[in-house]
Tab-separated table of C-alpha atoms and ligand atoms in Angstrom:
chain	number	residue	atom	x	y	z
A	203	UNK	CA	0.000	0.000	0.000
A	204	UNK	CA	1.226	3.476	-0.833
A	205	UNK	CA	1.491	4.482	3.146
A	206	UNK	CA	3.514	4.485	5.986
A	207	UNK	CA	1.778	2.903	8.580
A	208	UNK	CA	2.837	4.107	12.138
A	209	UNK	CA	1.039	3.273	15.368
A	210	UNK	CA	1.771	6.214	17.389
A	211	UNK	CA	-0.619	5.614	20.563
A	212	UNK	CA	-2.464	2.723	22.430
A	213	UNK	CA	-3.108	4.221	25.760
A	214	UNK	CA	-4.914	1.714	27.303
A	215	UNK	CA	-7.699	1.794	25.148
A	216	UNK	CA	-9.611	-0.329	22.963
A	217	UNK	CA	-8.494	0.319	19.874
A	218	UNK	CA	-4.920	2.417	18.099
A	219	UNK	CA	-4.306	5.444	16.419
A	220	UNK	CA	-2.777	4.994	13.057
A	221	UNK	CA	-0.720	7.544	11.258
A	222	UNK	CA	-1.182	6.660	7.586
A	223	UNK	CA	1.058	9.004	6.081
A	224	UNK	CA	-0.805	8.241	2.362
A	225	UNK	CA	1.194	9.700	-0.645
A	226	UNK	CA	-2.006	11.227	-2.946
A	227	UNK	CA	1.065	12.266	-5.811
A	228	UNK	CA	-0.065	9.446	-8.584
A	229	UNK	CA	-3.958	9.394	-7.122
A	230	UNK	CA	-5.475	9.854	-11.029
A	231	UNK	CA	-8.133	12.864	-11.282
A	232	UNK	CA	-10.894	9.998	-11.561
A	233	UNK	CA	-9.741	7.506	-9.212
A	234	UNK	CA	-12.986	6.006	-8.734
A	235	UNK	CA	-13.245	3.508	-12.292
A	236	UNK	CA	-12.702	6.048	-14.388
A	237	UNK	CA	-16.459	7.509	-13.064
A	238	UNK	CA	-16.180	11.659	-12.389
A	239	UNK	CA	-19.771	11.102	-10.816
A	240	UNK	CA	-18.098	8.664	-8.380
A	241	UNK	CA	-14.884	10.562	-7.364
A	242	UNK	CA	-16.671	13.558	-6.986
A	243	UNK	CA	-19.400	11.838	-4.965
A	244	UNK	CA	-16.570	10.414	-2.526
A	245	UNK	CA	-14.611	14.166	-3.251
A	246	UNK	CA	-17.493	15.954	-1.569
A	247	UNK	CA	-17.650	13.312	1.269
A	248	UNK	CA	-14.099	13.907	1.443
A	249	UNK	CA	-14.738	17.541	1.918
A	250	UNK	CA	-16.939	17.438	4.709
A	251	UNK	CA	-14.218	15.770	6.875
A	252	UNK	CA	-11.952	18.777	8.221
A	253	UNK	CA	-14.326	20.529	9.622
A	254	UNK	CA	-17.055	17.924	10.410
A	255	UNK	CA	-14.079	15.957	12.623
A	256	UNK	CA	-12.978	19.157	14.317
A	257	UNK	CA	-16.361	19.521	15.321
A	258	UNK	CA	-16.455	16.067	16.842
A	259	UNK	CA	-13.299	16.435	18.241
A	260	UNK	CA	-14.032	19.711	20.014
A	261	UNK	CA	-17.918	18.408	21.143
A	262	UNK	CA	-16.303	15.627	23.284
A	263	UNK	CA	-13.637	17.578	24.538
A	264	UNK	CA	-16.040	20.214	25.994
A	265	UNK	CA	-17.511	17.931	27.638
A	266	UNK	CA	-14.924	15.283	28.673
A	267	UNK	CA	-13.974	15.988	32.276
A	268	UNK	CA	-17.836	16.670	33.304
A	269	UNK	CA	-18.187	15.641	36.892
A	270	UNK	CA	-20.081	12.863	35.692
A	271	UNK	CA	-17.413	11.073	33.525
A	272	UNK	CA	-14.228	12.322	34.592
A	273	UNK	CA	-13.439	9.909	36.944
A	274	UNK	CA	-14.489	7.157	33.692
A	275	UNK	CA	-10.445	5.858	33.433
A	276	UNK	CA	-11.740	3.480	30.385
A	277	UNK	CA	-13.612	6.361	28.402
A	278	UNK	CA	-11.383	9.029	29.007
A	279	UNK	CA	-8.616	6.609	27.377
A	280	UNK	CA	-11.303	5.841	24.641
A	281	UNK	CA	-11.984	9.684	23.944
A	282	UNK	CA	-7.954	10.416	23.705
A	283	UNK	CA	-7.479	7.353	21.020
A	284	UNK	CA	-11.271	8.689	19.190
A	285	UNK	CA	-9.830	12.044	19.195
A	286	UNK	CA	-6.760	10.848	17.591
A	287	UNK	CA	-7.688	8.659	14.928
A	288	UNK	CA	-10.441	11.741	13.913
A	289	UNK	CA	-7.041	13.958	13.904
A	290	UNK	CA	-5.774	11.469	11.420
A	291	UNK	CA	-8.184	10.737	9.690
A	292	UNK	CA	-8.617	14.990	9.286
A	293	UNK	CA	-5.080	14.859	8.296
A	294	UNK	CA	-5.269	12.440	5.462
A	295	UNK	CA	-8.667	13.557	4.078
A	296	UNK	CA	-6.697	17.058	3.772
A	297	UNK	CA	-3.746	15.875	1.605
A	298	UNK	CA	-6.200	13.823	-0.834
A	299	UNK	CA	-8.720	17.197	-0.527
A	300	UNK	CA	-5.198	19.139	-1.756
A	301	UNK	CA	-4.903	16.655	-4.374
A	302	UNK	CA	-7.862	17.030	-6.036
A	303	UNK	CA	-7.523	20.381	-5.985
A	304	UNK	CA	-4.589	20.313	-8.327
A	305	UNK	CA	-6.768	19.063	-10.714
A	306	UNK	CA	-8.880	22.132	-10.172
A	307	UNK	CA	-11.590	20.577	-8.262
A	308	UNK	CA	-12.579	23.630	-5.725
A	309	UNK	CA	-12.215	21.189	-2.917
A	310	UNK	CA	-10.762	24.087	-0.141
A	311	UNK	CA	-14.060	26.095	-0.923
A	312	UNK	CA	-15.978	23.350	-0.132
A	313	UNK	CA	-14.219	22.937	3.046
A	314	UNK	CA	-14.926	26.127	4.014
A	315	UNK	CA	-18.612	25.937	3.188
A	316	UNK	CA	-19.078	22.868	5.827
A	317	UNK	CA	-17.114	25.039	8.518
A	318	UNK	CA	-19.518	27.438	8.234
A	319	UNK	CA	-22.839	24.748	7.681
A	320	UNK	CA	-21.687	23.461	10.984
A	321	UNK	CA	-20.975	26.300	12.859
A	322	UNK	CA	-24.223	28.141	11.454
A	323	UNK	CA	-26.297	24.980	12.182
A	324	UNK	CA	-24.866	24.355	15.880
A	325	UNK	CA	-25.449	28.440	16.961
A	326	UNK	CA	-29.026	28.046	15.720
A	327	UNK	CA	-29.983	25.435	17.338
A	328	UNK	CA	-28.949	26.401	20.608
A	329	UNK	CA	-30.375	29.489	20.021
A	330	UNK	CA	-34.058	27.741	19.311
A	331	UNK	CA	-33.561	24.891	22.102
A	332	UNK	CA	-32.495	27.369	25.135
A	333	UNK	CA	-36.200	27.894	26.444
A	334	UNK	CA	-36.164	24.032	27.027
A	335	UNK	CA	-32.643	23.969	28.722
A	336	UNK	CA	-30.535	22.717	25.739
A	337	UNK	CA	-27.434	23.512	26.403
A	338	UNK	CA	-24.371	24.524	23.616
A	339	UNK	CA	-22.419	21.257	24.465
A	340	UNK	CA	-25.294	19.211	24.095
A	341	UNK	CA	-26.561	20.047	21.104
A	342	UNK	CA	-22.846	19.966	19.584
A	343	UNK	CA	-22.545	15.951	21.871
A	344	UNK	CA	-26.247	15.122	20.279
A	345	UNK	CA	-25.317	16.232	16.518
A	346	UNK	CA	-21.763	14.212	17.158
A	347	UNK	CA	-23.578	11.243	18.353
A	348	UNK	CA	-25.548	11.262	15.551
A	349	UNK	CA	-22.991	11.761	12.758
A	350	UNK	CA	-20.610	8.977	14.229
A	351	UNK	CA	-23.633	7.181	14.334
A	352	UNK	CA	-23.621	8.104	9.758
A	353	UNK	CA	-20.070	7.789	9.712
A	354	UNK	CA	-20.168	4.044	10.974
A	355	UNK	CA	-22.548	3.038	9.114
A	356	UNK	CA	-21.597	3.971	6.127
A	357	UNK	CA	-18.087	2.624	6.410
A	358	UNK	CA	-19.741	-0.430	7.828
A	359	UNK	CA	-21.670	-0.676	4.366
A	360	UNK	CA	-18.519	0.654	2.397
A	361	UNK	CA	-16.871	-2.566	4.169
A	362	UNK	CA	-19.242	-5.038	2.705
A	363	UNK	CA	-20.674	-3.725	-0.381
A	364	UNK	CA	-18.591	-5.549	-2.955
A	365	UNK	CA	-20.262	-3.035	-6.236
A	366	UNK	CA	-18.655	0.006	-4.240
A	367	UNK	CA	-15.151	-2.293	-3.578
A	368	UNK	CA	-15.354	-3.549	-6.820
A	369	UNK	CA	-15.555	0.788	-8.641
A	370	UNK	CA	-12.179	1.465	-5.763
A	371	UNK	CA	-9.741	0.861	-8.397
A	372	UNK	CA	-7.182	2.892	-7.024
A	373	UNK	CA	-5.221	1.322	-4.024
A	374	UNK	CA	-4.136	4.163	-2.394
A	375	UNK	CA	-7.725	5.664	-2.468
A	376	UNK	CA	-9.373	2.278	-1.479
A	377	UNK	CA	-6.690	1.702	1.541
A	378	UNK	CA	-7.565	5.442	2.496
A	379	UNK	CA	-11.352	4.626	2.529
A	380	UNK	CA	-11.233	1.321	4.035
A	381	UNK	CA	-8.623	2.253	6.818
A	382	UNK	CA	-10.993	5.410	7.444
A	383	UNK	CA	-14.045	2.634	7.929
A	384	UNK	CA	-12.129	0.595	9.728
A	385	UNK	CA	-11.385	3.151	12.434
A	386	UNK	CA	-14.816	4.566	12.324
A	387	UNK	CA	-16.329	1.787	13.430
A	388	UNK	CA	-13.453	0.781	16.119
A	389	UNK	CA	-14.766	4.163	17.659
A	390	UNK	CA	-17.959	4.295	17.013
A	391	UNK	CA	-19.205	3.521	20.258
A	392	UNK	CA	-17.215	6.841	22.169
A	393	UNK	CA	-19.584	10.152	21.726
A	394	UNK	CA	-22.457	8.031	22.242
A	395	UNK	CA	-21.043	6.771	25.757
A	396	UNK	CA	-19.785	10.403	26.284
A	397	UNK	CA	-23.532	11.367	25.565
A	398	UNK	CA	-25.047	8.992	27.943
A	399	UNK	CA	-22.571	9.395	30.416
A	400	UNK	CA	-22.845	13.364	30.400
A	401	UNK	CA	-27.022	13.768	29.709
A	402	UNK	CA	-28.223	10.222	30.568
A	403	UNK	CA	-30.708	7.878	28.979
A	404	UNK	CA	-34.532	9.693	29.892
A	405	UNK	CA	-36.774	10.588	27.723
A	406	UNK	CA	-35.341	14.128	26.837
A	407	UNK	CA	-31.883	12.378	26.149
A	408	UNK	CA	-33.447	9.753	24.015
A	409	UNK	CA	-35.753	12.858	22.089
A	410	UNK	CA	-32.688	14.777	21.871
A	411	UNK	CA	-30.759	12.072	19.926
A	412	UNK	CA	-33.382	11.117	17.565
A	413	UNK	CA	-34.642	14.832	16.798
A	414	UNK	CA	-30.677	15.115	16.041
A	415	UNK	CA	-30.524	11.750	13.843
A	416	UNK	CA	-33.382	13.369	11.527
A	417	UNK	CA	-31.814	16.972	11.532
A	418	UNK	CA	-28.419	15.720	10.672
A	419	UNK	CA	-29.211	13.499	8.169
A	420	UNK	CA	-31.251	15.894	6.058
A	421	UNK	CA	-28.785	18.959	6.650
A	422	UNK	CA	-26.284	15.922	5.198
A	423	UNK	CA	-27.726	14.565	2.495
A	424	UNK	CA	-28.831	18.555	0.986
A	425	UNK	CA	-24.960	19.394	1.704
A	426	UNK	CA	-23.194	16.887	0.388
A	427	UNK	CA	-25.598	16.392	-2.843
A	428	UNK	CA	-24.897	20.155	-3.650
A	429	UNK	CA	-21.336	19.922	-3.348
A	430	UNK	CA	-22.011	16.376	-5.725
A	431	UNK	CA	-23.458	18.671	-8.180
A	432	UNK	CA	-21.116	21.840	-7.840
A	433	UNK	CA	-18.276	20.011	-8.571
A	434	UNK	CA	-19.878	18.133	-11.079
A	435	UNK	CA	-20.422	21.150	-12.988
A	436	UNK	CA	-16.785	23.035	-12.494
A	437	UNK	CA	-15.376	20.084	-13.865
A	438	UNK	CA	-17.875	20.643	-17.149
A	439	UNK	CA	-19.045	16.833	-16.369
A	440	UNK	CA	-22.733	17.341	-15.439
A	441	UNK	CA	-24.109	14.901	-17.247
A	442	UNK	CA	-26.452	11.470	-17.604
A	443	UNK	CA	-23.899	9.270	-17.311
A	444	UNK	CA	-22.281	10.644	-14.295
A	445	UNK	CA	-25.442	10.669	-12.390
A	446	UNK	CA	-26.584	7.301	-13.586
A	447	UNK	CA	-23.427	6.227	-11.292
A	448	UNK	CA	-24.173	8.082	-8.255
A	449	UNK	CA	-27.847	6.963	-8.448
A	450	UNK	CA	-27.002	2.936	-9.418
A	451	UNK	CA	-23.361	2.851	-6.671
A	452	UNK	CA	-25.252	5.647	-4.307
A	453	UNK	CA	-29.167	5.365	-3.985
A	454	UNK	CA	-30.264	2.182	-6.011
A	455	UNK	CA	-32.750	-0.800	-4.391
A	456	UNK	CA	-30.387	-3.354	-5.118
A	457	UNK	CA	-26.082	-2.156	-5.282
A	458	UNK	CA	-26.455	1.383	-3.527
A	459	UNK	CA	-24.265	2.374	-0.177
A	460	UNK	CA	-26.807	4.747	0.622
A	461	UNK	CA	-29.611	2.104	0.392
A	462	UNK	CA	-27.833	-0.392	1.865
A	463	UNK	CA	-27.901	1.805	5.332
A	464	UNK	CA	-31.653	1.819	6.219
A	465	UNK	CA	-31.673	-1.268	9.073
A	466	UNK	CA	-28.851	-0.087	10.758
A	467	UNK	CA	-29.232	3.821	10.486
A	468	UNK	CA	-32.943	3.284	11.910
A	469	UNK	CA	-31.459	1.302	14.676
A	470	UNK	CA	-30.625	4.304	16.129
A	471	UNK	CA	-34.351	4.894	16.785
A	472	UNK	CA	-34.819	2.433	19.634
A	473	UNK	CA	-34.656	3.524	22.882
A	474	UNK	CA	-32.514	0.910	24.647
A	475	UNK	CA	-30.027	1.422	21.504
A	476	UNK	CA	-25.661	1.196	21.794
A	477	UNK	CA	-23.594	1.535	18.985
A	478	UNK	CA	-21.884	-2.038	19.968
A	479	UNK	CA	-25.751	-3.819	19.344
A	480	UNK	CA	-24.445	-3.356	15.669
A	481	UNK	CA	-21.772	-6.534	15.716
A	482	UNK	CA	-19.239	-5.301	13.284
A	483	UNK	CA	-15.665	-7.289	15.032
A	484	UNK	CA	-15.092	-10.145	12.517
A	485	UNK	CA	-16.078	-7.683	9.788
A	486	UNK	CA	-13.471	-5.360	11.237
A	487	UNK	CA	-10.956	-8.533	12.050
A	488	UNK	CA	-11.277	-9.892	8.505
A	489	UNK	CA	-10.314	-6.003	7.150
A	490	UNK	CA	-7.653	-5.385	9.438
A	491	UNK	CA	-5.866	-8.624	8.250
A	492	UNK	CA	-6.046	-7.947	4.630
A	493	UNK	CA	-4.866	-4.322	5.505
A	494	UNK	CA	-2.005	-5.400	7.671
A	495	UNK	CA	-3.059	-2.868	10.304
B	972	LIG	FE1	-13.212	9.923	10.977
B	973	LIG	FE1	-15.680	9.124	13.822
């Protein structure tokens, strides 16, 4: 693989952070089978990644030595290794974002779009949700929660799918993606615990994570599409063909990632739910093998 794999942190938890160190020099401008609806699909998910995993970063920090959890030895080791892989992970998704801007992709603007998305979106709502004693950190903890809760399962899909594997025909882009997966679902379980831990399980907790779930998910899906688009049309590629692919590999009954995430994404919706009901460790084992992570 076109990486330097360094393991620069176990601290006691359950899982490693993983400096990748990916060279993006020989990444072609459609990586993705050739498809410029496909790379640009995965560009614009690519995009949302600086700022979205600052934002998750700085939610659980806020939050991490509240009386309640502070004392927590195991998840305050779990939140140092989650905020490192998200560092990395920010890290990498930066130098491929940099690389498909020298193909004059607009990827920075994008990047600074989501900053402000995110930081426009979190203000507002605590704004609207102060008269019922929402607090800043918790609606930043709730809209983390719910994105890890994306996050995971989509890599969890991008992990089994074999029509998505089959269109990563670049190995340093695949490796990126599937490393990314990996990790996202080695953590997935952290915000949510830090959410319990910090605002409980009642019934205001459990409406305050699901209200979040449907928020973030449509403030997503608008997003990301429009940054599908936008860079579909910079690149003068706009066309049938390219959104045949997103809509067969993205959204369709029978091959699409999207698709493929209903079960697990309503999941969420139960009230006893934990990110660990979703078994992914011999999905994770089997990965981690063929990787050599
Ligand atoms: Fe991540
Ligand atoms: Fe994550």
């Amino acid at each position: 693989m076109n990486a330097k794999v360094k393991i620069t942190n176990r601290a006691g938890a359950s899982f490693p952070v993983r400096r990748m160190n990916f060279n993006f020099e020989n990444v072609p401008e459609y990586w993705m089978n050739g498809s410029a609806g496909l790379t640009h699909f995965m560009t614009a998910l690519s995009a949302l990644f600086p700022a979205g995993e600052q934002f998750f970063i700085d939610s659980v920090r806020a939050v991490r030595y509240h009386p309640a959890i502070k004392d927590n030895e195991l998840l305050q080791k779990e939140i140092s290794a989650f905020i490192g892989q998200e560092a990395m992970h920010t890290q990498e998704h930066v130098g491929f974002n940099a690389s498909a801007q020298k193909y004059g992709h607009d990827v920075a603007c994008l990047e600074q779009q989501t900053d402000k998305v995110i930081q426009g979106f979190r203000k507002t709502a605590a704004i609207l949700f102060k008269p019922v004693g929402v607090t800043q950190e918790m609606i930043d903890l709730m809209g983390t929660t719910a994105l890890e809760h994306f996050t995971a399962t989509i890599a969890s899909q991008l992990l089994i799918n074999r029509h998505i594997q089959e269109l990563m025909t670049d190995e340093t882009m695949s490796t990126m993606w599937y490393w990314h997966a990996i990790e996202e679902n080695e953590h997935k379980a952290v915000a949510y615990d830090v959410f319990e831990g910090v605002f409980g399980t009642g019934v205001k907790a459990y409406l305050a994570r699901c209200g979040s779930l449907i928020a973030a998910m449509a403030t997503l899906f608008v997003v990301q599409s429009y940054f599908v688009l936008r860079l579909l049309k910079q690149d003068n590629q706009l066309n049938l063909k390219a959104l045949k692919d997103i809509y067969v590999y993205g959204y369709s009954p029978s091959k699409g990632i999207i698709t493929g995430m209903g079960r697990e994404m309503l999941a969420y919706f139960k009230p006893g739910f934990h990110p660990n009901h979703l078994d992914t460790v011999s999905l994770l084992a089997n990965w981690k093998a063929k990787l050599g992570l």
